[in-house]
Amino acid sequence: MQSAIATPLSQTSLSRHNHVLGSTSASTFSRPTTSLRFCGLRREAFFSSPSNHLSLRSDRVLIPSRRFQVSAASSSTNGAPPKCCFDYDLIIIGAGVGGHGAALHAVEKGLKTAIIEGDVVGGTCVNRGCVPSKALLAVSGRMRELQNEHHMKSFGLQVSAAGYDRQGVADHANNLATKIRNNLTNSMKALGVDILTGFGSVLGPQKVKYGKDNVITAKDIIIATGSVPFVPKGIEVDGKTVITSDHALKLESVPDWIAIVGSGYIGLEFSDVYTALGSEVTFIEALDQLMPGFDPEISKLAQRVLINPRKIDYHTGVFASKITPAKDGKPVMIELIDAKTKERKDTLEVDAALIATGRAPFTNGLGLENVNVVTQRGFIPVDERMRVIDGNGKLVPNLYCIGDANGKLMLAHAASAQGISVVEQVTGRDHVLNHLSIPAACFTHPEISMVGLTEPQAREKGEKEGFKVSVAKTSFKANTKALAENEGEGIAKMIYRPDNGEILGVHIFGLHAADLIHEASNAIALGTRIQDIKLAVHAHPTLSEVLDELFKAAKVEVQATTTAVSEKVAV
């Protein structure tokens, strides 16, 4: 995951403060750009009378905007529709979390917006990913706690043997996905986003086809088609005994012994679910260590807590060269070969196998050849502003790609952030997203979270750029709230520059780590330095004090820049 993050930390302050409008002269504007907000569709959701609706639409047309002035000034090329006659300001292909985030922000900015979905609203995250998996993990967390007799006795509680209903657990995950999907759909409808059903593709410049032969045009187009599970060659998926995460989330069975190919986020989370429900798990990892995408120190502690005490064994440095589904009374067969020498190592016989080897971009059939775009390993090439790059290395005008389809950072909230960034650009406000400020989390028990660089990455960067790197750590065992919960297992780690207080990365393993990481990620996004944030006040006793102690533990060579503000106190 980390290798896909290329935006330098030095952009953090620039991306947040230097929002420069384009070179359009001031004379182009007959009103301030902010007047566009008064014709946003959000008002239509609250003032739904026909008269209000018409007046808002007429405001949209009458208020001159920078976007349309620029459009009229440029010449039409490559068969693009006339600049004054677009069906929409913005068309988004793909109604996942990224497309949804872009659509809502576009409406807020006053853009007439359509979103095209060939499957179901919500995409992978809502229907086959992060949403239903969190429902299963909520169950596994409670099961794990109820099954821990020592933990319960420490509270003075006595609990009889815990059990579960598999179909009830599966229904909980499915019901949550349905609820969130309906919420996303209703939110877009309420704000006036046109939801168009059918497979969407780029027909030409500023032109999109969806369904059988429906053609629409837009000033700008965003591709947000997401990804699908990646299945390596030699693996036969039958959806029953050899499955991907798409199938696993349906929880149609809880096998006695399941092999999980891959020990990243997906594999770790499912190991948490399956072991809590009684399965034995075997990890198959191609690299020499488990959890290769995490900070090494965090991985070592997480393995001691999440792997070693549980019914989990593992094979590292091996490939699953062939996996055959169970049939005719025979178990699932897995052939293992050495990842380096390719020599045969072993054969496993298990009840089921989950393929958790990552995800592949869903970009086939999008009509990219119509705008001379060539994918790279399936990913659509983009620049730092998510503008699509064609086969000649030139920008494709008015075409953007966000989320898993561009491969920059394959996380749902990253896709949404990229979509919002694109909308900022097409409405006249330059914006570059700092991907190193985007947090990630693994919802095991306890959780793992991170933002920015790992320690090895930071030290490599420091050697290249000539600055010193320091590390600060704090333990959950020193936190009152964690001890009250009998959840003192965990650490927080910060990698930083002692010369100027810049935060390079933060990694947390412990109770509610996924919630705690955002103070650090926001600090990186806003360019806040340690010497300033360590003066912030945290409520006591709370888990947030883990971060408070982490910031205070850092040894920074410069003083705080925050100016003290005196306030009158009522007595």
Coordinates of C-alpha atoms in Angstrom, one line a residue:
M1 CA 0.0 0.0 0.0
Q2 CA 2.7 2.4 1.1
S3 CA 4.6 2.1 -2.2
A4 CA 1.6 3.7 -4.0
I5 CA 1.9 6.8 -2.0
A6 CA 4.1 9.3 -3.8
T7 CA 3.0 12.8 -2.7
P8 CA 5.8 14.4 -0.7
L9 CA 5.1 15.6 2.8
S10 CA 6.3 19.1 1.8
Q11 CA 3.1 19.6 -0.1
T12 CA 1.0 19.4 3.1
S13 CA 1.0 23.1 3.8
L14 CA 0.8 24.1 0.2
S15 CA -2.2 22.0 -0.6
R16 CA -4.2 23.5 2.2
H17 CA -3.3 27.2 2.0
N18 CA -2.2 28.1 -1.5
H19 CA -5.5 27.6 -3.4
V20 CA -4.8 29.8 -6.4
L21 CA -7.5 30.5 -9.0
G22 CA -6.5 30.1 -12.6
S23 CA -5.1 32.7 -14.9
T24 CA -8.5 34.0 -15.9
S25 CA -8.5 37.7 -15.6
A26 CA -10.7 39.5 -13.0
S27 CA -12.8 41.0 -15.7
T28 CA -14.2 37.6 -16.5
F29 CA -16.1 37.6 -13.3
S30 CA -19.3 39.7 -13.2
R31 CA -19.9 38.4 -9.6
P32 CA -17.7 36.8 -7.0
T33 CA -17.3 33.0 -7.5
T34 CA -18.8 32.4 -4.1
S35 CA -22.2 33.5 -5.5
L36 CA -22.3 30.0 -7.1
R37 CA -23.2 28.6 -3.7
F38 CA -26.5 30.3 -3.8
C39 CA -27.6 28.3 -6.8
G40 CA -26.5 24.9 -5.3
L41 CA -29.0 22.1 -5.4
R42 CA -28.8 21.6 -1.6
R43 CA -31.6 24.3 -1.3
E44 CA -33.8 22.2 -3.5
A45 CA -33.7 19.5 -0.9
F46 CA -35.2 21.8 1.7
F47 CA -37.3 24.2 -0.5
S48 CA -39.1 21.8 -2.8
S49 CA -41.9 24.0 -4.2
P50 CA -42.0 24.3 -8.0
S51 CA -41.4 28.1 -7.8
N52 CA -38.3 27.7 -5.7
H53 CA -37.1 24.9 -7.9
L54 CA -37.4 27.1 -11.0
S55 CA -35.9 30.1 -9.5
L56 CA -32.9 28.1 -8.4
R57 CA -32.4 26.6 -11.8
S58 CA -32.7 30.0 -13.4
D59 CA -30.2 31.4 -11.0
R60 CA -27.8 28.7 -12.1
V61 CA -28.1 29.8 -15.7
L62 CA -28.1 33.6 -15.1
I63 CA -25.2 33.8 -12.7
P64 CA -22.0 34.0 -14.7
S65 CA -19.3 31.6 -13.5
R66 CA -15.7 31.3 -14.2
R67 CA -16.1 27.7 -15.5
F68 CA -18.5 28.6 -18.3
Q69 CA -16.6 31.8 -19.3
V70 CA -13.5 29.6 -19.7
S71 CA -15.5 27.0 -21.7
A72 CA -16.9 29.6 -24.1
A73 CA -13.5 31.0 -24.7
S74 CA -11.9 27.7 -25.7
S75 CA -12.3 26.1 -29.1
S76 CA -14.2 22.8 -29.7
T77 CA -11.9 19.9 -30.7
N78 CA -12.0 16.2 -31.3
G79 CA -15.7 16.0 -31.8
A80 CA -16.6 17.4 -28.4
P81 CA -20.1 18.9 -28.1
P82 CA -20.6 22.6 -28.2
K83 CA -19.4 24.2 -25.0
C84 CA -22.7 25.9 -24.3
C85 CA -24.9 22.8 -24.8
F86 CA -23.8 20.2 -22.2
D87 CA -26.5 18.0 -20.6
Y88 CA -24.6 18.2 -17.3
D89 CA -21.8 20.1 -15.6
L90 CA -20.4 16.8 -14.2
I91 CA -20.9 13.2 -15.0
I92 CA -19.5 10.5 -12.6
I93 CA -19.1 6.9 -13.8
G94 CA -19.5 4.7 -10.8
A95 CA -21.6 5.3 -7.7
G96 CA -19.3 3.9 -5.0
V97 CA -18.1 5.9 -2.0
G98 CA -15.8 7.9 -4.3
G99 CA -18.4 8.8 -6.8
H100 CA -20.9 9.5 -4.0
G101 CA -18.5 11.9 -2.3
A102 CA -17.8 13.7 -5.5
A103 CA -21.5 14.0 -6.4
L104 CA -22.5 15.5 -3.1
H105 CA -19.6 18.0 -3.2
A106 CA -20.5 18.9 -6.8
V107 CA -24.1 19.7 -5.8
E108 CA -22.8 21.8 -3.0
K109 CA -20.8 23.7 -5.5
G110 CA -23.8 24.3 -7.7
L111 CA -23.1 21.8 -10.5
K112 CA -25.8 19.9 -12.4
T113 CA -24.6 16.4 -11.7
A114 CA -25.4 12.9 -12.9
I115 CA -23.9 9.6 -11.6
I116 CA -24.0 6.4 -13.6
E117 CA -24.1 3.0 -11.9
G118 CA -24.1 -0.4 -13.7
D119 CA -24.5 -2.5 -10.6
V120 CA -25.7 -1.1 -7.2
V121 CA -25.2 2.2 -5.5
G122 CA -22.4 2.0 -2.9
G123 CA -19.9 0.0 -4.9
T124 CA -17.5 -2.4 -3.3
C125 CA -17.2 -0.7 0.0
V126 CA -20.9 -0.6 0.9
N127 CA -22.0 -3.9 -0.7
R128 CA -18.9 -6.2 -0.7
G129 CA -16.3 -4.5 1.4
C130 CA -15.7 -2.3 4.4
V131 CA -19.3 -1.9 5.5
P132 CA -20.5 -5.6 5.7
S133 CA -17.0 -6.6 7.0
K134 CA -17.4 -4.2 9.9
A135 CA -20.7 -5.9 10.8
L136 CA -19.0 -9.2 10.9
L137 CA -16.1 -7.8 12.9
A138 CA -18.6 -6.3 15.4
V139 CA -19.8 -9.8 16.0
S140 CA -16.4 -11.3 16.3
G141 CA -15.3 -8.6 18.8
R142 CA -18.3 -9.4 21.1
M143 CA -17.8 -13.2 20.7
R144 CA -14.1 -12.8 21.5
E145 CA -14.8 -10.9 24.6
L146 CA -17.6 -13.2 25.8
Q147 CA -15.4 -16.2 25.2
N148 CA -12.5 -14.8 27.3
E149 CA -13.3 -16.1 30.7
H150 CA -10.4 -14.4 32.4
H151 CA -11.3 -11.0 30.8
M152 CA -14.9 -11.3 32.0
K153 CA -13.9 -12.4 35.5
S154 CA -11.6 -9.3 35.8
F155 CA -14.8 -7.2 35.6
G156 CA -16.5 -9.4 38.2
L157 CA -18.8 -10.8 35.5
Q158 CA -19.9 -14.4 35.0
V159 CA -21.1 -15.4 31.5
S160 CA -22.3 -18.7 30.3
A161 CA -21.0 -20.3 27.1
A162 CA -21.4 -17.9 24.2
G163 CA -22.9 -19.1 21.0
Y164 CA -24.0 -17.6 17.7
D165 CA -26.5 -18.1 14.8
R166 CA -24.6 -18.1 11.5
Q167 CA -27.6 -16.9 9.5
G168 CA -28.3 -14.2 12.1
V169 CA -24.7 -13.0 11.8
A170 CA -24.9 -13.0 8.0
D171 CA -28.2 -11.1 8.1
H172 CA -26.7 -8.4 10.3
A173 CA -24.0 -7.8 7.6
N174 CA -26.5 -7.8 4.8
N175 CA -28.9 -5.6 6.5
L176 CA -26.2 -3.0 7.3
A177 CA -25.1 -3.0 3.7
T178 CA -28.7 -2.5 2.5
K179 CA -29.3 0.3 5.0
I180 CA -26.1 2.2 4.0
R181 CA -26.8 1.7 0.3
N182 CA -30.3 3.1 0.7
N183 CA -28.9 6.1 2.7
L184 CA -26.4 6.9 -0.1
T185 CA -29.1 6.6 -2.8
N186 CA -31.6 8.8 -0.9
S187 CA -29.0 11.4 -0.1
M188 CA -28.2 11.9 -3.8
K189 CA -31.8 11.9 -4.8
A190 CA -32.7 14.5 -2.2
L191 CA -30.0 16.8 -3.4
G192 CA -31.0 16.5 -7.1
V193 CA -28.3 14.2 -8.4
D194 CA -29.6 12.2 -11.4
I195 CA -28.9 8.5 -10.9
L196 CA -28.6 6.8 -14.3
T197 CA -28.7 3.0 -14.4
G198 CA -26.5 1.1 -16.9
F199 CA -22.9 0.4 -17.6
G200 CA -21.1 3.7 -18.4
S201 CA -18.3 4.3 -20.8
V202 CA -16.4 7.2 -22.4
L203 CA -17.7 7.7 -26.0
G204 CA -15.4 10.6 -26.8
P205 CA -14.3 14.0 -25.4
Q206 CA -16.9 15.1 -22.8
K207 CA -19.3 12.4 -24.0
V208 CA -20.6 9.4 -22.2
K209 CA -22.7 6.4 -23.1
Y210 CA -24.7 4.4 -20.6
G211 CA -27.1 1.5 -20.9
K212 CA -27.7 0.3 -24.5
D213 CA -27.5 3.5 -26.5
N214 CA -28.0 6.4 -24.2
V215 CA -25.6 9.2 -24.9
I216 CA -25.1 12.3 -22.7
T217 CA -22.5 15.1 -22.5
A218 CA -20.9 17.0 -19.7
K219 CA -18.3 19.7 -19.2
D220 CA -16.3 17.3 -17.0
I221 CA -16.3 13.6 -16.5
I222 CA -15.0 11.6 -13.5
I223 CA -14.3 7.9 -13.7
A224 CA -14.9 6.2 -10.4
T225 CA -15.3 2.5 -11.3
G226 CA -13.4 1.0 -8.3
S227 CA -11.9 -2.5 -8.2
V228 CA -12.6 -6.2 -8.0
P229 CA -10.9 -9.0 -6.0
F230 CA -7.6 -10.0 -7.6
V231 CA -7.2 -13.8 -8.1
P232 CA -3.8 -15.0 -9.1
K233 CA -3.3 -17.5 -11.9
G234 CA -3.7 -21.2 -10.9
I235 CA -6.5 -20.5 -8.4
E236 CA -9.9 -21.8 -9.2
V237 CA -12.7 -19.9 -7.4
D238 CA -16.0 -21.7 -7.1
G239 CA -17.6 -19.3 -4.6
K240 CA -18.3 -22.1 -2.1
T241 CA -15.0 -23.6 -0.9
V242 CA -12.5 -21.4 -2.7
I243 CA -13.8 -17.8 -2.2
T244 CA -12.9 -14.2 -2.4
S245 CA -13.9 -11.5 0.1
D246 CA -17.1 -10.9 -2.0
H247 CA -18.2 -14.4 -1.1
A248 CA -16.9 -14.5 2.4
L249 CA -18.9 -11.5 3.5
K250 CA -22.1 -13.5 2.8
L251 CA -20.9 -16.0 5.5
E252 CA -22.7 -18.9 3.9
S253 CA -20.5 -21.3 6.0
V254 CA -18.0 -21.3 8.8
P255 CA -15.4 -23.9 7.9
D256 CA -13.5 -25.9 10.5
W257 CA -10.2 -25.1 8.8
I258 CA -9.7 -22.2 6.3
A259 CA -6.5 -21.1 4.5
I260 CA -6.2 -17.4 3.9
V261 CA -3.9 -16.4 1.0
G262 CA -2.5 -13.0 1.9
S263 CA -1.9 -11.4 5.3
G264 CA -2.8 -7.8 4.5
Y265 CA -5.9 -5.9 5.8
I266 CA -8.4 -8.2 4.2
G267 CA -6.7 -11.4 5.4
L268 CA -6.2 -10.1 8.9
E269 CA -9.7 -9.0 9.4
F270 CA -11.2 -12.3 8.1
S271 CA -8.8 -14.2 10.4
D272 CA -10.3 -12.2 13.3
V273 CA -13.8 -13.1 12.2
Y274 CA -13.2 -16.8 11.5
T275 CA -11.2 -17.6 14.6
A276 CA -13.8 -15.9 16.8
L277 CA -16.5 -18.1 15.2
G278 CA -14.5 -21.3 15.8
S279 CA -12.4 -21.8 12.7
E280 CA -8.7 -22.7 12.5
V281 CA -6.8 -20.5 10.1
T282 CA -3.6 -21.0 8.0
F283 CA -2.1 -17.9 6.4
I284 CA -0.2 -18.2 3.1
E285 CA 2.1 -15.2 2.6
A286 CA 4.4 -14.7 -0.4
L287 CA 6.7 -12.4 1.5
D288 CA 9.1 -13.4 4.3
Q289 CA 6.9 -11.9 7.0
L290 CA 3.3 -11.5 7.9
M291 CA 1.6 -8.1 7.5
P292 CA 4.2 -6.8 5.1
G293 CA 2.4 -3.5 4.5
F294 CA 2.6 -2.4 8.2
D295 CA 5.4 -0.7 10.1
P296 CA 7.7 -3.6 11.1
E297 CA 7.5 -2.8 14.9
I298 CA 3.7 -2.7 14.7
S299 CA 3.6 -6.0 12.7
K300 CA 5.8 -7.7 15.3
L301 CA 3.5 -6.7 18.2
A302 CA 0.4 -7.4 16.2
Q303 CA 1.6 -10.9 15.4
R304 CA 2.2 -11.6 19.1
V305 CA -1.3 -10.5 20.0
L306 CA -3.5 -11.3 16.9
I307 CA -1.7 -14.4 15.5
N308 CA 0.3 -16.4 18.0
P309 CA -2.4 -16.9 20.8
R310 CA -5.1 -17.8 18.4
K311 CA -5.8 -21.0 16.3
I312 CA -3.6 -19.6 13.5
D313 CA -0.5 -21.0 11.8
Y314 CA 1.2 -19.6 8.7
H315 CA 3.6 -20.3 5.8
T316 CA 5.7 -17.3 4.7
G317 CA 7.8 -16.9 1.6
V318 CA 5.6 -19.2 -0.5
F319 CA 3.1 -18.9 -3.3
A320 CA -0.1 -20.8 -3.6
S321 CA 0.6 -21.9 -7.2
K322 CA -2.6 -24.0 -7.5
I323 CA -5.8 -24.2 -5.6
T324 CA -8.5 -26.7 -6.4
P325 CA -12.0 -26.4 -4.9
A326 CA -13.4 -29.3 -2.8
K327 CA -15.4 -31.8 -4.9
D328 CA -16.3 -35.5 -4.9
G329 CA -15.6 -35.8 -1.2
K330 CA -12.1 -34.4 -1.6
P331 CA -10.9 -31.3 0.4
V332 CA -9.6 -28.1 -1.0
M333 CA -6.1 -28.8 -2.4
I334 CA -3.4 -26.1 -2.2
E335 CA 0.0 -26.5 -3.8
L336 CA 2.8 -24.3 -2.3
I337 CA 6.0 -23.3 -4.0
D338 CA 8.9 -21.3 -2.8
A339 CA 8.4 -17.6 -3.7
K340 CA 12.0 -17.2 -4.8
T341 CA 13.2 -20.6 -6.2
K342 CA 9.7 -21.7 -7.4
E343 CA 10.5 -25.2 -6.0
R344 CA 7.6 -27.2 -4.6
K345 CA 7.3 -26.9 -0.9
D346 CA 4.1 -28.5 0.4
T347 CA 0.5 -29.4 -0.2
L348 CA -2.3 -28.4 2.1
E349 CA -5.7 -30.0 2.4
V350 CA -8.2 -27.7 4.0
D351 CA -12.0 -27.2 4.1
A352 CA -11.9 -23.8 2.4
A353 CA -9.6 -21.2 1.0
L354 CA -10.1 -17.4 1.0
I355 CA -8.2 -15.5 -1.6
A356 CA -7.1 -12.2 0.0
T357 CA -4.3 -11.2 -2.4
G358 CA -5.5 -7.6 -3.0
R359 CA -7.7 -6.0 -5.6
A360 CA -7.5 -5.2 -9.3
P361 CA -8.9 -2.1 -11.0
F362 CA -12.2 -2.4 -12.8
T363 CA -11.4 -0.5 -16.0
N364 CA -12.2 -2.9 -18.8
G365 CA -14.9 -1.7 -21.3
L366 CA -14.8 2.0 -20.3
G367 CA -14.1 3.2 -23.8
L368 CA -10.7 4.6 -22.8
E369 CA -9.4 3.9 -26.4
N370 CA -11.8 6.6 -27.6
V371 CA -9.7 9.2 -25.8
N372 CA -6.3 7.4 -26.4
V373 CA -5.8 6.3 -22.9
V374 CA -3.7 3.2 -22.2
T375 CA -4.0 1.6 -18.8
Q376 CA -0.9 0.5 -16.8
R377 CA -1.5 -2.9 -15.2
G378 CA -5.2 -2.0 -15.5
F379 CA -4.9 1.3 -13.7
I380 CA -5.8 4.5 -15.4
P381 CA -2.8 6.9 -15.3
V382 CA -3.4 10.2 -13.7
D383 CA -1.4 13.2 -12.4
E384 CA -1.4 14.6 -8.9
R385 CA -4.7 16.4 -9.7
M386 CA -6.4 13.1 -10.8
R387 CA -6.4 14.3 -14.4
V388 CA -6.2 11.4 -16.9
I389 CA -3.1 11.0 -18.9
D390 CA -3.3 9.6 -22.5
G391 CA -1.0 7.2 -24.3
N392 CA 1.2 10.1 -25.4
G393 CA 1.7 11.5 -21.9
K394 CA -0.6 14.4 -22.4
L395 CA -3.6 15.3 -20.2
V396 CA -7.0 14.4 -21.5
P397 CA -9.1 17.6 -21.2
N398 CA -12.0 17.5 -18.7
L399 CA -11.5 13.8 -17.8
Y400 CA -10.5 12.7 -14.3
C401 CA -10.2 9.3 -12.5
I402 CA -10.5 8.7 -8.8
G403 CA -10.3 5.8 -6.4
D404 CA -9.1 2.3 -6.9
A405 CA -9.2 2.7 -10.7
N406 CA -6.2 5.0 -10.6
G407 CA -4.2 2.9 -8.0
K408 CA -2.8 5.8 -6.0
L409 CA -4.3 4.6 -2.7
M410 CA -6.9 1.9 -2.7
L411 CA -9.1 3.0 0.2
A412 CA -12.7 4.1 0.0
H413 CA -12.2 7.4 1.9
A414 CA -9.2 8.1 -0.4
A415 CA -11.5 7.8 -3.4
S416 CA -14.0 10.2 -1.8
A417 CA -11.2 12.7 -0.9
Q418 CA -9.9 12.5 -4.5
G419 CA -13.4 13.2 -5.8
I420 CA -13.9 16.2 -3.7
S421 CA -10.4 17.5 -4.8
V422 CA -11.5 17.1 -8.5
V423 CA -14.7 19.1 -7.8
E424 CA -12.7 21.8 -6.2
Q425 CA -10.6 22.1 -9.4
V426 CA -13.4 22.1 -11.9
T427 CA -15.1 24.9 -9.9
G428 CA -12.1 27.1 -10.1
R429 CA -10.1 26.3 -6.9
D430 CA -6.8 24.5 -7.4
H431 CA -6.4 21.7 -5.0
V432 CA -3.8 18.9 -4.6
L433 CA -4.5 16.1 -2.2
N434 CA -1.7 15.1 0.1
H435 CA -2.0 11.3 0.1
L436 CA 0.4 10.9 3.0
S437 CA -2.3 12.6 5.2
I438 CA -4.9 9.9 4.5
P439 CA -5.2 7.4 7.3
A440 CA -5.8 3.6 7.0
A441 CA -7.1 1.1 9.6
C442 CA -7.4 -2.6 10.1
F443 CA -10.4 -3.4 12.3
T444 CA -9.0 -6.4 14.1
H445 CA -9.3 -6.8 17.9
P446 CA -7.3 -4.8 18.9
E447 CA -7.3 -2.4 15.9
I448 CA -4.3 -1.2 13.8
S449 CA -4.2 2.2 12.2
M450 CA -1.6 4.3 10.5
V451 CA -0.9 7.5 8.5
G452 CA 2.1 8.7 6.6
L453 CA 5.4 6.8 6.4
T454 CA 6.7 3.7 8.2
E455 CA 9.9 4.0 10.1
P456 CA 12.1 2.4 7.3
Q457 CA 10.4 4.7 4.7
A458 CA 11.0 7.8 6.8
R459 CA 14.7 6.9 7.4
E460 CA 15.2 6.3 3.7
K461 CA 13.7 9.7 3.0
G462 CA 15.8 11.3 5.6
E463 CA 19.0 9.9 4.2
K464 CA 18.1 11.1 0.7
E465 CA 17.0 14.6 1.7
G466 CA 19.5 15.1 4.5
F467 CA 17.5 15.4 7.7
K468 CA 17.4 13.5 11.0
V469 CA 14.5 11.2 11.9
S470 CA 13.4 10.5 15.4
V471 CA 10.8 8.2 17.0
A472 CA 8.5 8.6 20.0
K473 CA 6.4 5.9 21.6
T474 CA 3.7 5.6 24.2
S475 CA 1.9 2.5 25.6
F476 CA -1.7 1.9 26.2
K477 CA -0.7 0.3 29.6
A478 CA -0.2 3.9 30.9
N479 CA -3.6 5.0 29.8
T480 CA -6.3 5.2 32.5
K481 CA -9.2 4.6 30.1
A482 CA -7.5 1.6 28.5
L483 CA -6.8 0.1 31.9
A484 CA -10.4 0.6 33.0
E485 CA -11.4 -1.5 29.9
N486 CA -8.8 -4.1 30.8
E487 CA -7.4 -3.4 27.3
G488 CA -3.8 -2.2 28.1
E489 CA -2.2 -4.1 25.2
G490 CA -1.0 -1.7 22.6
I491 CA 1.4 1.1 21.6
A492 CA 1.4 4.3 19.6
K493 CA 4.4 5.3 17.6
M494 CA 5.3 8.6 15.9
I495 CA 8.1 9.1 13.3
Y496 CA 9.1 12.8 13.1
R497 CA 11.7 15.4 12.2
P498 CA 13.3 16.8 15.4
D499 CA 14.7 19.8 13.6
N500 CA 11.3 21.3 12.7
G501 CA 8.6 19.1 14.3
E502 CA 7.2 17.7 11.1
I503 CA 5.1 14.5 11.6
L504 CA 6.2 11.9 9.1
G505 CA 4.1 9.0 10.2
V506 CA 2.0 7.7 13.1
H507 CA 1.1 4.1 13.8
I508 CA -1.2 2.8 16.5
F509 CA -2.0 -0.7 17.7
G510 CA -4.6 -0.9 20.5
L511 CA -8.1 -0.3 21.6
H512 CA -10.0 2.0 19.1
A513 CA -6.8 2.7 17.1
A514 CA -8.9 3.4 14.0
D515 CA -10.6 6.3 15.8
L516 CA -7.5 7.7 17.4
I517 CA -5.5 8.1 14.2
H518 CA -7.4 11.1 12.9
E519 CA -5.8 13.6 15.2
A520 CA -2.5 12.7 13.7
S521 CA -3.8 12.5 10.1
N522 CA -5.4 16.0 10.4
A523 CA -2.2 17.4 11.9
I524 CA -0.3 16.1 8.8
A525 CA -3.0 17.4 6.4
L526 CA -3.0 20.9 8.0
G527 CA 0.8 21.1 8.4
T528 CA 0.6 21.3 12.2
R529 CA 3.9 20.7 13.9
I530 CA 4.5 18.7 17.1
Q531 CA 5.6 21.8 19.1
D532 CA 2.2 23.3 18.5
I533 CA -0.1 20.3 18.8
K534 CA 1.6 19.1 22.1
L535 CA 0.0 22.2 23.7
A536 CA -3.5 21.0 22.9
V537 CA -5.7 19.8 25.7
H538 CA -7.3 16.3 25.8
A539 CA -10.1 15.2 28.1
H540 CA -9.2 12.9 31.0
P541 CA -9.6 10.0 31.2
T542 CA -9.9 9.2 27.5
L543 CA -8.0 7.1 25.0
S544 CA -7.1 10.3 23.2
E545 CA -4.5 10.9 25.9
V546 CA -2.4 8.1 24.2
L547 CA -1.8 10.6 21.4
D548 CA -1.4 13.5 23.9
E549 CA 1.4 11.6 25.6
L550 CA 2.9 10.6 22.2
F551 CA 3.2 14.3 21.1
K552 CA 4.6 15.3 24.5
A553 CA 7.2 12.5 24.3
A554 CA 8.7 13.9 21.1
K555 CA 11.9 15.9 21.5
V556 CA 11.7 18.8 19.1
E557 CA 14.5 21.4 18.7
V558 CA 12.2 24.4 17.9
Q559 CA 9.7 26.3 20.1
A560 CA 5.9 26.4 19.6
T561 CA 4.6 29.0 17.2
T562 CA 1.2 29.2 18.7
T563 CA 0.4 32.6 20.2
A564 CA -1.3 32.5 23.6
V565 CA -4.8 33.9 23.7
S566 CA -6.1 35.3 26.9
E567 CA -9.8 34.9 27.5
K568 CA -12.1 36.4 30.1
V569 CA -13.4 33.8 32.5
A570 CA -16.9 34.0 33.9
V571 CA -17.0 33.5 37.6

